Short mmCIF file of C-alpha atoms and ligand atoms in Angstrom, two decimals:
data_model
loop_
_atom_site.label_atom_id
_atom_site.label_comp_id
_atom_site.label_asym_id
_atom_site.label_seq_id
_atom_site.Cartn_x
_atom_site.Cartn_y
_atom_site.Cartn_z
CA MET A 18 0.00 0.00 0.00
CA LYS A 19 2.64 2.37 1.17
CA SER A 20 4.88 1.72 -1.80
CA GLY A 21 1.80 2.00 -4.09
CA LEU A 22 1.15 5.47 -2.68
CA MET A 23 4.82 6.42 -3.14
CA LYS A 24 4.60 5.27 -6.76
CA LYS A 25 1.54 7.45 -7.31
CA VAL A 26 3.22 10.49 -5.72
CA PHE A 27 6.35 9.88 -7.82
CA ALA A 28 4.28 9.52 -11.00
CA ALA A 29 2.45 12.74 -10.23
CA LEU A 30 5.75 14.56 -9.62
CA LEU A 31 7.18 13.17 -12.85
CA ALA A 32 4.12 14.26 -14.81
CA GLY A 33 4.40 17.73 -13.28
CA ALA A 34 8.07 17.91 -14.20
CA MET A 35 7.29 16.86 -17.77
CA VAL A 36 4.61 19.51 -18.13
CA PHE A 37 7.06 22.07 -16.75
CA SER A 38 9.84 21.08 -19.11
CA LEU A 39 7.48 21.02 -22.11
CA THR A 40 6.33 24.53 -21.29
CA ALA A 41 9.93 25.65 -20.83
CA CYS A 42 10.90 24.17 -24.22
CA SER A 43 8.11 25.83 -26.07
CA SER A 44 8.75 29.20 -24.48
CA ASN A 45 11.52 29.32 -27.06
CA THR A 46 13.63 32.30 -26.15
CA SER A 47 16.64 32.65 -28.40
CA SER A 48 19.79 34.68 -28.11
CA ASN A 49 19.34 36.68 -31.31
CA GLY A 50 16.15 38.18 -29.98
CA SER A 51 14.25 37.37 -33.14
CA SER A 52 12.43 34.43 -31.71
CA THR A 53 9.75 35.25 -29.25
CA GLY A 54 8.13 32.79 -26.92
CA ALA A 55 4.45 32.72 -26.33
CA SER A 56 3.12 33.43 -22.92
CA GLY A 57 0.68 30.90 -21.54
CA SER A 58 -0.34 27.79 -23.38
CA SER A 59 2.15 27.67 -26.26
CA ALA A 60 2.67 23.91 -25.88
CA LYS A 61 -0.72 23.44 -27.56
CA HIS A 62 0.20 25.37 -30.67
CA GLU A 63 2.40 25.00 -33.73
CA LYS A 64 5.36 27.34 -34.08
CA ILE A 65 4.79 30.14 -36.59
CA GLY A 66 7.47 31.76 -38.76
CA VAL A 67 7.03 35.39 -39.85
CA SER A 68 9.26 36.62 -42.69
CA MET A 69 9.15 40.38 -43.35
CA PRO A 70 10.97 42.25 -46.15
CA THR A 71 12.65 45.17 -44.41
CA GLN A 72 12.76 47.27 -41.29
CA SER A 73 13.58 50.37 -43.32
CA LEU A 74 9.93 51.21 -43.94
CA GLN A 75 7.60 52.00 -41.07
CA ARG A 76 4.79 49.77 -42.24
CA TRP A 77 6.66 46.44 -42.09
CA ASN A 78 7.78 47.14 -38.53
CA GLN A 79 4.15 47.73 -37.63
CA ASP A 80 3.00 44.65 -39.52
CA GLY A 81 5.60 42.47 -37.81
CA ALA A 82 4.88 43.83 -34.35
CA ASN A 83 1.11 43.42 -34.80
CA ILE A 84 1.37 39.83 -36.02
CA VAL A 85 3.79 38.79 -33.27
CA LYS A 86 1.68 40.40 -30.56
CA GLN A 87 -1.56 38.89 -31.78
CA LEU A 88 -0.03 35.42 -32.17
CA LYS A 89 1.61 35.59 -28.74
CA ASP A 90 -1.64 36.71 -27.14
CA LYS A 91 -3.15 33.50 -28.47
CA GLY A 92 -0.29 31.40 -27.13
CA TYR A 93 1.68 30.72 -30.32
CA PRO A 94 5.47 30.49 -30.29
CA VAL A 95 6.72 32.85 -33.02
CA GLU A 96 9.94 33.33 -34.95
CA ILE A 97 10.17 36.67 -36.81
CA GLN A 98 12.90 37.82 -39.20
CA TYR A 99 13.43 40.91 -41.36
CA ALA A 100 15.49 40.46 -44.54
CA ASN A 101 16.83 43.95 -45.23
CA ASN A 102 15.25 43.89 -48.71
CA ASP A 103 17.73 41.19 -49.75
CA VAL A 104 16.18 38.21 -51.52
CA ASN A 105 18.88 35.68 -50.52
CA THR A 106 18.68 36.75 -46.90
CA GLN A 107 14.92 36.19 -46.97
CA ILE A 108 15.39 32.72 -48.49
CA GLN A 109 17.94 31.77 -45.80
CA GLN A 110 15.73 33.08 -43.04
CA ILE A 111 12.78 31.03 -44.31
CA GLU A 112 15.02 27.93 -44.53
CA ASN A 113 16.00 28.50 -40.90
CA MET A 114 12.39 28.80 -39.84
CA ILE A 115 11.62 25.47 -41.50
CA THR A 116 14.65 23.87 -39.80
CA LYS A 117 13.57 25.27 -36.45
CA GLY A 118 10.20 23.55 -36.82
CA CYS A 119 7.85 26.35 -37.87
CA LYS A 120 4.72 24.73 -39.29
CA ILE A 121 2.97 27.78 -40.71
CA LEU A 122 4.94 30.50 -42.50
CA ILE A 123 3.63 34.05 -42.93
CA ILE A 124 5.67 35.67 -45.69
CA ALA A 125 5.73 39.20 -47.14
CA ALA A 126 7.97 38.48 -50.13
CA ILE A 127 10.67 40.85 -51.30
CA ASP A 128 10.62 39.36 -54.80
CA GLY A 129 7.42 37.41 -55.34
CA SER A 130 9.01 35.02 -57.85
CA SER A 131 12.15 34.00 -55.94
CA LEU A 132 10.72 31.71 -53.31
CA THR A 133 9.81 28.67 -55.43
CA ASP A 134 12.70 26.46 -54.21
CA VAL A 135 12.47 27.33 -50.54
CA LEU A 136 8.72 26.75 -50.63
CA ASN A 137 9.33 23.30 -52.12
CA THR A 138 11.38 22.64 -48.98
CA ALA A 139 8.52 24.01 -46.90
CA LYS A 140 6.11 21.61 -48.59
CA GLN A 141 8.46 18.65 -47.99
CA ASN A 142 8.44 19.57 -44.30
CA ASN A 143 4.63 19.89 -44.15
CA CYS A 144 4.73 23.65 -43.65
CA LYS A 145 1.76 25.67 -44.74
CA VAL A 146 2.23 29.13 -46.24
CA ILE A 147 0.28 32.39 -46.05
CA ALA A 148 1.34 35.14 -48.46
CA TYR A 149 1.12 38.34 -46.45
CA ASP A 150 0.24 41.58 -48.25
CA ARG A 151 2.25 40.57 -51.37
CA LEU A 152 1.39 37.53 -53.47
CA ILE A 153 4.05 34.81 -53.79
CA MET A 154 4.39 33.90 -57.45
CA GLN A 155 5.29 30.79 -59.46
CA THR A 156 4.65 28.15 -56.83
CA PRO A 157 1.84 25.77 -55.95
CA ASN A 158 3.05 25.92 -52.34
CA VAL A 159 1.20 28.96 -51.13
CA ASP A 160 -2.05 28.16 -49.36
CA TYR A 161 -3.70 31.53 -48.73
CA TYR A 162 -3.18 35.21 -49.36
CA ALA A 163 -4.18 38.03 -46.98
CA THR A 164 -3.97 41.56 -48.32
CA PHE A 165 -5.75 44.82 -48.96
CA ASP A 166 -7.52 45.20 -52.28
CA ASN A 167 -4.48 46.26 -54.27
CA TYR A 168 -6.32 47.17 -57.48
CA LYS A 169 -8.69 49.33 -55.45
CA VAL A 170 -5.72 51.13 -53.86
CA GLY A 171 -4.74 52.31 -57.35
CA VAL A 172 -8.33 53.17 -58.30
CA ILE A 173 -8.66 55.39 -55.19
CA GLN A 174 -5.37 57.15 -56.00
CA GLY A 175 -6.51 57.75 -59.58
CA GLN A 176 -9.95 58.95 -58.48
CA TYR A 177 -8.37 61.37 -56.02
CA ILE A 178 -6.40 63.01 -58.83
CA GLU A 179 -9.48 62.94 -61.08
CA SER A 180 -11.56 64.73 -58.47
CA LYS A 181 -8.97 67.30 -57.34
CA LEU A 182 -8.30 68.34 -60.95
CA ASN A 183 -12.04 68.30 -61.80
CA LEU A 184 -11.34 66.06 -64.74
CA LYS A 185 -14.87 64.69 -64.80
CA GLU A 186 -16.10 68.24 -65.25
CA GLY A 187 -13.96 68.53 -68.38
CA LYS A 188 -11.12 70.62 -66.90
CA GLY A 189 -7.61 70.36 -68.31
CA PRO A 190 -5.19 69.79 -69.85
CA PHE A 191 -2.95 69.18 -66.83
CA ASN A 192 0.61 67.90 -66.55
CA ILE A 193 1.15 64.65 -64.67
CA GLU A 194 4.03 62.21 -64.10
CA ILE A 195 3.69 58.62 -62.95
CA PHE A 196 5.67 56.64 -60.34
CA ALA A 197 5.06 52.91 -59.85
CA GLY A 198 6.49 50.45 -57.33
CA ASP A 199 9.04 47.66 -57.40
CA PRO A 200 8.68 45.39 -60.45
CA GLY A 201 9.36 42.27 -58.32
CA ASP A 202 6.39 43.09 -56.09
CA ASN A 203 3.18 41.77 -57.66
CA ASN A 204 1.21 44.49 -55.84
CA ALA A 205 3.00 47.21 -57.79
CA GLN A 206 1.36 46.15 -61.06
CA PHE A 207 -2.06 46.00 -59.39
CA PHE A 208 -1.67 49.53 -57.96
CA TYR A 209 -0.58 50.80 -61.38
CA ASN A 210 -3.39 49.05 -63.26
CA GLY A 211 -6.00 50.32 -60.79
CA ALA A 212 -4.79 53.93 -61.06
CA MET A 213 -4.45 53.77 -64.85
CA SER A 214 -8.00 52.42 -65.18
CA VAL A 215 -9.07 55.90 -64.05
CA LEU A 216 -6.29 58.09 -65.51
CA LYS A 217 -5.52 56.50 -68.89
CA PRO A 218 -8.77 57.67 -70.56
CA TYR A 219 -7.84 61.27 -69.65
CA ILE A 220 -4.30 60.73 -71.01
CA ASP A 221 -5.81 59.37 -74.23
CA LYS A 222 -8.14 62.41 -74.52
CA GLY A 223 -5.25 64.83 -73.93
CA LYS A 224 -6.71 66.10 -70.65
CA LEU A 225 -3.73 64.69 -68.77
CA ILE A 226 -0.34 65.18 -70.38
CA VAL A 227 2.69 63.08 -69.42
CA LYS A 228 5.39 65.36 -70.82
CA SER A 229 8.16 62.79 -70.28
CA GLY A 230 6.20 60.27 -72.34
CA GLN A 231 7.00 57.68 -69.66
CA ILE A 232 3.67 55.96 -69.19
CA ASP A 233 4.34 52.21 -69.31
CA PHE A 234 4.74 50.42 -66.00
CA ALA A 235 8.33 49.37 -66.76
CA LYS A 236 9.36 53.00 -67.38
CA CYS A 237 7.74 54.25 -64.18
CA ALA A 238 8.73 51.42 -61.79
CA ILE A 239 11.10 52.26 -58.93
CA SER A 240 13.28 49.42 -57.77
CA ASN A 241 12.72 48.32 -54.15
CA TRP A 242 10.36 51.24 -53.59
CA THR A 243 13.43 53.38 -52.81
CA SER A 244 12.87 57.06 -51.90
CA ALA A 245 16.27 58.15 -53.25
CA LEU A 246 15.60 56.55 -56.65
CA ALA A 247 12.20 58.25 -56.85
CA GLN A 248 13.90 61.54 -56.00
CA SER A 249 16.52 61.19 -58.73
CA ARG A 250 13.94 60.10 -61.31
CA MET A 251 11.78 63.15 -60.46
CA ASP A 252 14.88 65.38 -60.74
CA ASN A 253 15.60 63.95 -64.18
CA LEU A 254 12.00 64.31 -65.35
CA ILE A 255 11.92 67.95 -64.25
CA THR A 256 15.26 68.91 -65.80
CA SER A 257 14.40 67.22 -69.10
CA ASN A 258 10.76 68.26 -69.48
CA TYR A 259 9.76 71.18 -67.26
CA THR A 260 12.37 73.85 -67.96
CA LYS A 261 10.36 76.43 -69.90
CA GLY A 262 8.02 77.49 -67.15
CA GLU A 263 5.76 74.42 -67.36
CA LYS A 264 4.49 73.14 -64.01
CA LEU A 265 3.47 69.77 -62.74
CA ASP A 266 -0.20 69.62 -61.70
CA ALA A 267 -0.20 66.06 -60.39
CA VAL A 268 2.13 63.18 -59.61
CA LEU A 269 0.79 59.66 -59.22
CA SER A 270 2.97 58.03 -56.57
CA ALA A 271 2.18 54.41 -55.73
CA ASN A 272 3.23 54.70 -52.09
CA ASP A 273 4.63 56.87 -49.32
CA SER A 274 8.31 55.96 -49.64
CA LEU A 275 8.22 57.12 -53.27
CA ALA A 276 6.30 60.26 -52.27
CA ILE A 277 9.05 61.18 -49.78
CA GLY A 278 11.62 61.24 -52.61
CA ILE A 279 9.24 63.05 -54.97
CA VAL A 280 8.57 65.82 -52.42
CA ALA A 281 12.31 66.25 -51.80
CA SER A 282 12.84 66.70 -55.54
CA LEU A 283 9.90 69.06 -55.97
CA LYS A 284 11.12 71.16 -53.07
CA SER A 285 14.64 71.44 -54.47
CA ASN A 286 13.15 72.38 -57.85
CA GLY A 287 11.27 75.37 -56.42
CA TYR A 288 7.82 73.91 -55.73
CA GLY A 289 5.98 74.88 -52.55
CA THR A 290 5.50 78.60 -53.14
CA SER A 291 2.31 80.44 -54.04
CA ALA A 292 3.59 80.96 -57.57
CA LYS A 293 4.54 77.30 -57.86
CA PRO A 294 2.39 75.24 -55.48
CA TYR A 295 2.98 71.54 -54.91
CA PRO A 296 1.18 69.32 -57.42
CA ILE A 297 -1.52 66.87 -56.29
CA LEU A 298 0.56 63.97 -54.97
CA THR A 299 -0.72 60.56 -53.94
CA GLY A 300 0.78 57.99 -51.56
CA GLN A 301 0.03 54.83 -49.65
CA ASP A 302 0.58 53.52 -46.10
CA CYS A 303 -0.01 56.64 -43.98
CA ASP A 304 3.53 56.54 -42.63
CA ILE A 305 4.00 59.19 -39.95
CA ALA A 306 6.41 61.30 -42.04
CA ASN A 307 3.87 61.31 -44.87
CA VAL A 308 0.89 62.19 -42.71
CA LYS A 309 2.96 65.14 -41.48
CA ALA A 310 3.66 66.04 -45.12
CA ILE A 311 -0.10 65.89 -45.77
CA ILE A 312 -0.77 68.23 -42.84
CA GLU A 313 1.90 70.60 -44.19
CA GLY A 314 0.46 70.49 -47.72
CA GLN A 315 3.41 68.80 -49.47
CA GLN A 316 1.58 65.53 -50.14
CA SER A 317 -2.15 65.45 -50.89
CA MET A 318 -3.30 62.04 -49.73
CA SER A 319 -2.24 58.59 -48.67
CA ILE A 320 -3.99 55.24 -48.64
CA TYR A 321 -4.75 53.95 -45.16
CA LYS A 322 -4.33 50.22 -44.71
CA ASP A 323 -4.89 49.38 -41.05
CA THR A 324 -2.11 46.85 -40.44
CA ARG A 325 -3.81 45.76 -37.19
CA LEU A 326 -6.71 44.38 -39.25
CA LEU A 327 -4.43 42.61 -41.72
CA ALA A 328 -2.56 40.99 -38.82
CA ALA A 329 -5.86 39.94 -37.21
CA LYS A 330 -7.08 38.38 -40.45
CA THR A 331 -3.79 36.55 -40.90
CA VAL A 332 -3.86 35.23 -37.33
CA SER A 333 -7.40 33.98 -37.82
CA MET A 334 -6.18 32.16 -40.97
CA VAL A 335 -3.41 30.58 -38.89
CA GLU A 336 -5.94 29.37 -36.30
CA ALA A 337 -8.23 27.87 -38.93
CA MET A 338 -5.34 26.16 -40.74
CA GLU A 339 -3.93 24.73 -37.53
CA GLN A 340 -7.30 23.20 -36.77
CA GLY A 341 -7.50 21.76 -40.28
CA ASN A 342 -10.31 24.11 -41.32
CA ALA A 343 -10.48 26.31 -44.42
CA PRO A 344 -10.05 29.99 -43.46
CA GLU A 345 -12.82 32.36 -44.52
CA ILE A 346 -11.85 34.18 -47.70
CA ASN A 347 -13.65 36.58 -50.02
CA ASP A 348 -11.82 36.32 -53.35
CA THR A 349 -11.20 33.21 -55.39
CA LYS A 350 -10.41 34.69 -58.78
CA SER A 351 -8.18 37.80 -58.74
CA TYR A 352 -4.81 36.47 -57.63
CA ASN A 353 -3.32 34.00 -60.08
CA ASN A 354 0.33 33.45 -59.16
CA GLY A 355 1.26 31.84 -62.46
CA VAL A 356 0.63 28.33 -61.15
CA LYS A 357 -2.71 28.63 -59.40
CA VAL A 358 -5.33 31.08 -58.21
CA VAL A 359 -4.54 31.67 -54.55
CA PRO A 360 -7.57 31.91 -52.23
CA THR A 361 -7.49 35.44 -50.88
CA GLU A 362 -8.98 37.65 -48.21
CA LEU A 363 -9.14 41.24 -49.46
CA LEU A 364 -9.48 44.05 -46.93
CA THR A 365 -10.75 47.47 -47.91
CA PRO A 366 -8.38 50.44 -48.28
CA VAL A 367 -9.53 54.04 -47.79
CA TYR A 368 -7.85 57.38 -48.45
CA VAL A 369 -6.65 59.87 -45.87
CA ASP A 370 -6.07 63.55 -46.56
CA LYS A 371 -5.93 66.84 -44.66
CA ASN A 372 -9.70 66.85 -44.18
CA ASN A 373 -10.23 63.40 -42.69
CA TYR A 374 -6.94 62.35 -41.06
CA LYS A 375 -8.09 63.31 -37.56
CA ASP A 376 -11.25 61.22 -37.82
CA ILE A 377 -9.58 58.22 -39.39
CA LEU A 378 -6.10 58.08 -37.91
CA ILE A 379 -6.43 59.77 -34.54
CA LYS A 380 -10.00 58.85 -33.55
CA GLY A 381 -9.34 55.39 -35.01
CA GLY A 382 -6.48 54.96 -32.54
CA TYR A 383 -3.81 54.42 -35.21
CA TYR A 384 -1.77 57.46 -34.15
CA THR A 385 -1.90 59.96 -31.31
CA GLU A 386 -2.05 63.66 -32.07
CA ASP A 387 1.45 64.00 -30.59
CA GLN A 388 2.95 61.50 -33.04
CA LEU A 389 1.84 63.73 -35.91
CA LYS A 390 3.37 66.95 -34.53
C1 BGC B 27 2.76 47.26 -49.99
C2 BGC B 27 2.71 48.75 -49.76
C3 BGC B 27 4.11 49.27 -49.48
C4 BGC B 27 5.10 48.78 -50.52
C5 BGC B 27 6.52 49.13 -50.16
C6 BGC B 27 3.74 46.96 -51.09
O1 BGC B 27 3.77 45.61 -51.36
O2 BGC B 27 1.47 46.78 -50.31
O3 BGC B 27 1.86 49.02 -48.67
O4 BGC B 27 4.11 50.65 -49.50
O5 BGC B 27 5.02 47.38 -50.67
O6 BGC B 27 6.93 48.50 -49.01
#
């Protein structure tokens, strides 16, 4: 009897110790600080790998932080890495995540078409893949895509220019130049196509004039979405085409990092005075520097994509996939990656300008008033 009781006590202690050591294992703190353990019940959940393109733009830092926080709150162990906009670094980081046992990968690709091999490895290791914000191209091994409606982003930018220049009312002609995003980012083409669906008819009618003649996507694309390259392209466009007193009335910029470079160029070329006011200038992301530029009148608008919502949608996809269920999606036809149509959840973008930023960004809790001073 006595020894039976001892055995039971020992077994209970052993079980307790095993639970403790399991929890300790899955808390997963690593020395490079990139791997973050989940608080609470992580032993129940698969490990999730999050691969982000770069820390050099505000939005990806926010995206990464939101995803990690929301996954940790639900008890998931998470490994997050930023790849400094270098494709090979991103591939290596994803390989590491697979080696370290991540079972679902959330990837915002630097170059959508460069991940085919590493995602074959993911498949061989039974890892599922969610393309985050940017579609991953040329692979069957991407399960779902979570993003904002990229075509609509472009349409809203185009419609903003259309309305501010009163193009529908027949005004014009106006001078415009066009800046598109990185050619390796599938989104860039969608933004461009959406904007051109609104603007191209006015270009064809001569109501919008692109003095440089650079209208095709390939001519307007800015590698890696780099501000400095946008700035030097704008400098070149101005010095070659706007030297005889002609002024720019609008610039279509696909996002905020391009708009930063465009404003710097416009400023150094004498824009921003009452004789030569800034042209209508679009953007995307509502980065803090750009919202400040909107308040100061250098940039006209930006597209607001609430990264908290995109993270929440992605985390709910993770939960469904882990349980073997199909995540809810709302688009099954728009995003063909060259191998298959990837089931997608599209969130809705909206525009922010001087008139509505307080309601949307401050009342919406995205920024405090102080952050925008
Ligand atoms: C994103 C934009 C972002 C751009 C540059 C795109 O894929 O959708 O929000 O501005 O990349 O990082």
